[in-house]
Amino acid sequence: MQESTLSIIKPDGVEKNLIGQIYKRFEDSGLRILAARMIHLTKEDAEGFYGIHSGKPFFSDLVSYMTSGPVMVQVLFGEDAISKNREIMGATNPKDAEKGTIRSDFAESIERNIVHGSDGPETANSEISFFFKREEICLPTI
Ligand code: ATP
Ligand code: MG
């Protein structure tokens, strides 16, 4: 099924100058970028976005990390985009991630793991609308 998902290149990915290499992986796998923006999240943005994790022991570190520098946010679109993006990303902990995935190749640790991807259709919808207005998403014309 053709669907959309939200991807974030986290501050360590931007800092390491990996935007182009990560975009190439998305494109090589057939995903299209329909919207994109670089932003520096505020504490309120990061707390809101990761609200599901509030109360977990790593929450305040996660918010500090996500606000430590600019991030790239993008809407990815294509066949099974949600699971395809999660496959390209690899497991949350880079130690468990399969070779050739973004996290295995570039991430330092479970805390600094380079990318985010929505984990299901409901979160994809809510995360996309967290960052983008409908008119900012350029649907494919082909
Ligand atoms: P993301 O939501 O960022 O795509 P994920 O879905 O693979 O990652 P989640 O369980 O949603 O993993 O956790 C969100 C983020 O919180 C992780 O990407 C990671 O940065 C951080 N995190 C998750 N679990 C831990 C942990 N046990 N210790 C430290 N940080 C963690
Ligand atoms: Mg998650």
PDB file of C-alpha atoms and ligand atoms in Angstrom:
ATOM      1  CA  MET A   1       0.000   0.000   0.000  1.00  0.00           C
ATOM      2  CA  GLN A   2       1.214   3.509  -0.850  1.00  0.00           C
ATOM      3  CA  GLU A   3       1.496   5.487   2.385  1.00  0.00           C
ATOM      4  CA  SER A   4       3.386   8.309   4.075  1.00  0.00           C
ATOM      5  CA  THR A   5       5.594   8.323   7.137  1.00  0.00           C
ATOM      6  CA  LEU A   6       7.525  10.899   9.132  1.00  0.00           C
ATOM      7  CA  SER A   7      11.310  10.724   9.228  1.00  0.00           C
ATOM      8  CA  ILE A   8      13.707  12.845  11.285  1.00  0.00           C
ATOM      9  CA  ILE A   9      17.451  13.074  10.844  1.00  0.00           C
ATOM     10  CA  LYS A  10      18.362  13.757  14.462  1.00  0.00           C
ATOM     11  CA  PRO A  11      20.985  16.313  15.620  1.00  0.00           C
ATOM     12  CA  ASP A  12      23.863  13.805  15.430  1.00  0.00           C
ATOM     13  CA  GLY A  13      22.984  12.951  11.807  1.00  0.00           C
ATOM     14  CA  VAL A  14      22.927  16.630  10.823  1.00  0.00           C
ATOM     15  CA  GLU A  15      26.130  17.313  12.806  1.00  0.00           C
ATOM     16  CA  LYS A  16      27.913  14.434  11.041  1.00  0.00           C
ATOM     17  CA  ASN A  17      26.894  15.889   7.647  1.00  0.00           C
ATOM     18  CA  LEU A  18      24.919  12.788   6.667  1.00  0.00           C
ATOM     19  CA  ILE A  19      21.743  14.343   5.225  1.00  0.00           C
ATOM     20  CA  GLY A  20      22.626  13.527   1.611  1.00  0.00           C
ATOM     21  CA  GLN A  21      23.781   9.985   2.345  1.00  0.00           C
ATOM     22  CA  ILE A  22      20.601   9.269   4.301  1.00  0.00           C
ATOM     23  CA  TYR A  23      18.358  10.803   1.612  1.00  0.00           C
ATOM     24  CA  LYS A  24      20.133   8.637  -0.988  1.00  0.00           C
ATOM     25  CA  ARG A  25      19.198   5.524   0.994  1.00  0.00           C
ATOM     26  CA  PHE A  26      15.553   6.606   1.078  1.00  0.00           C
ATOM     27  CA  GLU A  27      15.547   7.315  -2.657  1.00  0.00           C
ATOM     28  CA  ASP A  28      17.437   4.138  -3.581  1.00  0.00           C
ATOM     29  CA  SER A  29      14.787   2.116  -1.751  1.00  0.00           C
ATOM     30  CA  GLY A  30      12.017   3.761  -3.804  1.00  0.00           C
ATOM     31  CA  LEU A  31      10.756   6.203  -1.163  1.00  0.00           C
ATOM     32  CA  ARG A  32       9.974   9.764  -2.303  1.00  0.00           C
ATOM     33  CA  ILE A  33      10.464  12.913  -0.210  1.00  0.00           C
ATOM     34  CA  LEU A  34       7.222  14.938  -0.313  1.00  0.00           C
ATOM     35  CA  ALA A  35       8.137  17.647   2.214  1.00  0.00           C
ATOM     36  CA  ALA A  36      11.261  18.587   4.165  1.00  0.00           C
ATOM     37  CA  ARG A  37      12.462  21.251   6.574  1.00  0.00           C
ATOM     38  CA  MET A  38      15.447  21.896   8.825  1.00  0.00           C
ATOM     39  CA  ILE A  39      14.491  23.114  12.298  1.00  0.00           C
ATOM     40  CA  HIS A  40      15.985  23.473  15.743  1.00  0.00           C
ATOM     41  CA  LEU A  41      13.404  21.962  18.105  1.00  0.00           C
ATOM     42  CA  THR A  42      12.518  23.797  21.293  1.00  0.00           C
ATOM     43  CA  LYS A  43      12.240  21.903  24.571  1.00  0.00           C
ATOM     44  CA  GLU A  44       8.431  22.125  24.241  1.00  0.00           C
ATOM     45  CA  ASP A  45       8.566  20.727  20.681  1.00  0.00           C
ATOM     46  CA  ALA A  46      10.704  17.746  21.726  1.00  0.00           C
ATOM     47  CA  GLU A  47       8.625  17.051  24.859  1.00  0.00           C
ATOM     48  CA  GLY A  48       5.463  17.179  22.760  1.00  0.00           C
ATOM     49  CA  PHE A  49       6.795  15.041  19.949  1.00  0.00           C
ATOM     50  CA  TYR A  50       8.119  12.340  22.284  1.00  0.00           C
ATOM     51  CA  GLY A  51       5.255  12.744  24.791  1.00  0.00           C
ATOM     52  CA  ILE A  52       4.620   8.997  24.687  1.00  0.00           C
ATOM     53  CA  HIS A  53       7.986   8.503  26.446  1.00  0.00           C
ATOM     54  CA  SER A  54       7.434  11.073  29.224  1.00  0.00           C
ATOM     55  CA  GLY A  55       8.061   9.423  32.565  1.00  0.00           C
ATOM     56  CA  LYS A  56      10.615   6.977  31.149  1.00  0.00           C
ATOM     57  CA  PRO A  57      14.083   7.171  32.699  1.00  0.00           C
ATOM     58  CA  PHE A  58      15.705   8.333  29.453  1.00  0.00           C
ATOM     59  CA  PHE A  59      13.115  11.074  28.721  1.00  0.00           C
ATOM     60  CA  SER A  60      15.056  14.137  29.853  1.00  0.00           C
ATOM     61  CA  ASP A  61      18.230  12.938  28.078  1.00  0.00           C
ATOM     62  CA  LEU A  62      16.153  12.295  24.946  1.00  0.00           C
ATOM     63  CA  VAL A  63      14.747  15.848  25.048  1.00  0.00           C
ATOM     64  CA  SER A  64      18.238  17.348  25.634  1.00  0.00           C
ATOM     65  CA  TYR A  65      19.639  15.371  22.728  1.00  0.00           C
ATOM     66  CA  MET A  66      16.792  16.233  20.339  1.00  0.00           C
ATOM     67  CA  THR A  67      17.213  19.952  21.126  1.00  0.00           C
ATOM     68  CA  SER A  68      21.038  19.917  20.973  1.00  0.00           C
ATOM     69  CA  GLY A  69      21.154  21.034  17.330  1.00  0.00           C
ATOM     70  CA  PRO A  70      19.055  21.294  14.182  1.00  0.00           C
ATOM     71  CA  VAL A  71      17.180  18.313  12.789  1.00  0.00           C
ATOM     72  CA  MET A  72      15.902  17.560   9.273  1.00  0.00           C
ATOM     73  CA  VAL A  73      12.261  16.468   9.176  1.00  0.00           C
ATOM     74  CA  GLN A  74      10.720  14.903   6.077  1.00  0.00           C
ATOM     75  CA  VAL A  75       7.637  13.133   4.848  1.00  0.00           C
ATOM     76  CA  LEU A  76       8.519   9.923   3.009  1.00  0.00           C
ATOM     77  CA  PHE A  77       6.023   8.321   0.643  1.00  0.00           C
ATOM     78  CA  GLY A  78       5.853   5.003  -1.159  1.00  0.00           C
ATOM     79  CA  GLU A  79       4.932   1.341  -0.994  1.00  0.00           C
ATOM     80  CA  ASP A  80       4.867   0.272   2.684  1.00  0.00           C
ATOM     81  CA  ALA A  81       6.757   3.466   3.538  1.00  0.00           C
ATOM     82  CA  ILE A  82       6.346   3.054   7.318  1.00  0.00           C
ATOM     83  CA  SER A  83       7.914  -0.402   7.557  1.00  0.00           C
ATOM     84  CA  LYS A  84      10.348   0.227   4.719  1.00  0.00           C
ATOM     85  CA  ASN A  85      11.725   3.292   6.501  1.00  0.00           C
ATOM     86  CA  ARG A  86      12.026   1.311   9.774  1.00  0.00           C
ATOM     87  CA  GLU A  87      13.957  -1.385   7.875  1.00  0.00           C
ATOM     88  CA  ILE A  88      16.349   1.153   6.354  1.00  0.00           C
ATOM     89  CA  MET A  89      16.839   2.719   9.817  1.00  0.00           C
ATOM     90  CA  GLY A  90      17.619  -0.532  11.670  1.00  0.00           C
ATOM     91  CA  ALA A  91      16.960  -1.388  15.314  1.00  0.00           C
ATOM     92  CA  THR A  92      16.736   1.373  17.970  1.00  0.00           C
ATOM     93  CA  ASN A  93      20.006   0.181  19.513  1.00  0.00           C
ATOM     94  CA  PRO A  94      22.704   0.307  16.799  1.00  0.00           C
ATOM     95  CA  LYS A  95      24.358  -2.731  18.425  1.00  0.00           C
ATOM     96  CA  ASP A  96      21.286  -4.759  17.432  1.00  0.00           C
ATOM     97  CA  ALA A  97      20.842  -3.145  14.021  1.00  0.00           C
ATOM     98  CA  GLU A  98      21.519  -5.188  10.891  1.00  0.00           C
ATOM     99  CA  LYS A  99      24.613  -4.298   8.886  1.00  0.00           C
ATOM    100  CA  GLY A 100      23.861  -1.869   6.080  1.00  0.00           C
ATOM    101  CA  THR A 101      21.139  -0.043   8.024  1.00  0.00           C
ATOM    102  CA  ILE A 102      21.521   3.646   8.876  1.00  0.00           C
ATOM    103  CA  ARG A 103      21.837   3.018  12.607  1.00  0.00           C
ATOM    104  CA  SER A 104      24.336   0.166  12.203  1.00  0.00           C
ATOM    105  CA  ASP A 105      26.478   2.213   9.828  1.00  0.00           C
ATOM    106  CA  PHE A 106      26.349   5.645  11.515  1.00  0.00           C
ATOM    107  CA  ALA A 107      24.912   5.597  15.069  1.00  0.00           C
ATOM    108  CA  GLU A 108      27.011   5.699  18.226  1.00  0.00           C
ATOM    109  CA  SER A 109      24.519   4.460  20.799  1.00  0.00           C
ATOM    110  CA  ILE A 110      20.866   3.877  21.658  1.00  0.00           C
ATOM    111  CA  GLU A 111      20.720   7.499  22.857  1.00  0.00           C
ATOM    112  CA  ARG A 112      22.294   8.981  19.738  1.00  0.00           C
ATOM    113  CA  ASN A 113      20.801   6.881  16.977  1.00  0.00           C
ATOM    114  CA  ILE A 114      20.770   9.286  13.973  1.00  0.00           C
ATOM    115  CA  VAL A 115      17.179   8.873  12.734  1.00  0.00           C
ATOM    116  CA  HIS A 116      13.547   8.651  13.774  1.00  0.00           C
ATOM    117  CA  GLY A 117      10.734   6.962  11.859  1.00  0.00           C
ATOM    118  CA  SER A 118       7.030   6.655  12.646  1.00  0.00           C
ATOM    119  CA  ASP A 119       6.140   3.205  13.973  1.00  0.00           C
ATOM    120  CA  GLY A 120       2.564   2.809  12.631  1.00  0.00           C
ATOM    121  CA  PRO A 121      -0.216   4.455  10.589  1.00  0.00           C
ATOM    122  CA  GLU A 122      -1.685   6.464  13.499  1.00  0.00           C
ATOM    123  CA  THR A 123       1.676   7.787  14.660  1.00  0.00           C
ATOM    124  CA  ALA A 124       2.636   8.545  11.040  1.00  0.00           C
ATOM    125  CA  ASN A 125      -0.475  10.723  10.636  1.00  0.00           C
ATOM    126  CA  SER A 126      -0.083  12.533  13.934  1.00  0.00           C
ATOM    127  CA  GLU A 127       3.687  13.024  13.523  1.00  0.00           C
ATOM    128  CA  ILE A 128       3.323  14.350   9.970  1.00  0.00           C
ATOM    129  CA  SER A 129       0.739  16.902  11.116  1.00  0.00           C
ATOM    130  CA  PHE A 130       2.982  17.817  14.079  1.00  0.00           C
ATOM    131  CA  PHE A 131       5.483  19.270  11.570  1.00  0.00           C
ATOM    132  CA  PHE A 132       3.702  19.958   8.265  1.00  0.00           C
ATOM    133  CA  LYS A 133       0.530  21.658   7.072  1.00  0.00           C
ATOM    134  CA  ARG A 134      -1.392  19.807   4.377  1.00  0.00           C
ATOM    135  CA  GLU A 135      -0.407  22.381   1.717  1.00  0.00           C
ATOM    136  CA  GLU A 136       3.291  21.884   2.491  1.00  0.00           C
ATOM    137  CA  ILE A 137       3.144  18.234   1.403  1.00  0.00           C
ATOM    138  CA  CYS A 138       3.716  17.908  -2.351  1.00  0.00           C
ATOM    139  CA  LEU A 139       1.886  14.787  -3.451  1.00  0.00           C
ATOM    140  CA  PRO A 140       3.441  12.968  -6.407  1.00  0.00           C
ATOM    141  CA  THR A 141       1.916  13.787  -9.794  1.00  0.00           C
ATOM    142  CA  ILE A 142       3.204  10.637 -11.514  1.00  0.00           C
TER     143      ILE A 142
HETATM  144  P1  ATP B   1      12.401   6.680  17.283  1.00  0.00           P
HETATM  145  O1  ATP B   1      11.039   6.832  17.932  1.00  0.00           O
HETATM  146  O2  ATP B   1      13.364   7.782  17.631  1.00  0.00           O
HETATM  147  O3  ATP B   1      12.288   6.416  15.805  1.00  0.00           O
HETATM  148  P2  ATP B   1      12.447   3.968  18.043  1.00  0.00           P
HETATM  149  O4  ATP B   1      11.018   3.954  17.607  1.00  0.00           O
HETATM  150  O5  ATP B   1      13.374   2.984  17.383  1.00  0.00           O
HETATM  151  O6  ATP B   1      13.086   5.375  17.841  1.00  0.00           O
HETATM  152  P3  ATP B   1      11.534   4.327  20.732  1.00  0.00           P
HETATM  153  O7  ATP B   1      11.291   3.184  21.634  1.00  0.00           O
HETATM  154  O8  ATP B   1      10.362   5.036  20.129  1.00  0.00           O
HETATM  155  O9  ATP B   1      12.548   3.813  19.601  1.00  0.00           O
HETATM  156  O10 ATP B   1      12.427   5.388  21.520  1.00  0.00           O
HETATM  157  C1  ATP B   1      12.534   6.738  21.087  1.00  0.00           C
HETATM  158  C2  ATP B   1      13.955   7.207  21.253  1.00  0.00           C
HETATM  159  O11 ATP B   1      14.265   7.269  22.643  1.00  0.00           O
HETATM  160  C3  ATP B   1      15.009   6.277  20.671  1.00  0.00           C
HETATM  161  O12 ATP B   1      15.256   6.504  19.303  1.00  0.00           O
HETATM  162  C4  ATP B   1      16.209   6.596  21.501  1.00  0.00           C
HETATM  163  O13 ATP B   1      16.835   7.808  21.027  1.00  0.00           O
HETATM  164  C5  ATP B   1      15.608   6.848  22.871  1.00  0.00           C
HETATM  165  N1  ATP B   1      15.590   5.618  23.673  1.00  0.00           N
HETATM  166  C6  ATP B   1      14.736   4.583  23.572  1.00  0.00           C
HETATM  167  N2  ATP B   1      15.011   3.629  24.468  1.00  0.00           N
HETATM  168  C7  ATP B   1      16.064   4.076  25.175  1.00  0.00           C
HETATM  169  C8  ATP B   1      16.826   3.553  26.260  1.00  0.00           C
HETATM  170  N3  ATP B   1      16.548   2.383  26.798  1.00  0.00           N
HETATM  171  N4  ATP B   1      17.849   4.308  26.705  1.00  0.00           N
HETATM  172  C9  ATP B   1      18.126   5.505  26.179  1.00  0.00           C
HETATM  173  N5  ATP B   1      17.452   6.057  25.153  1.00  0.00           N
HETATM  174  C10 ATP B   1      16.440   5.356  24.653  1.00  0.00           C
HETATM  175 MG    MG B   2       9.619   5.386  18.251  1.00  0.00          MG
END
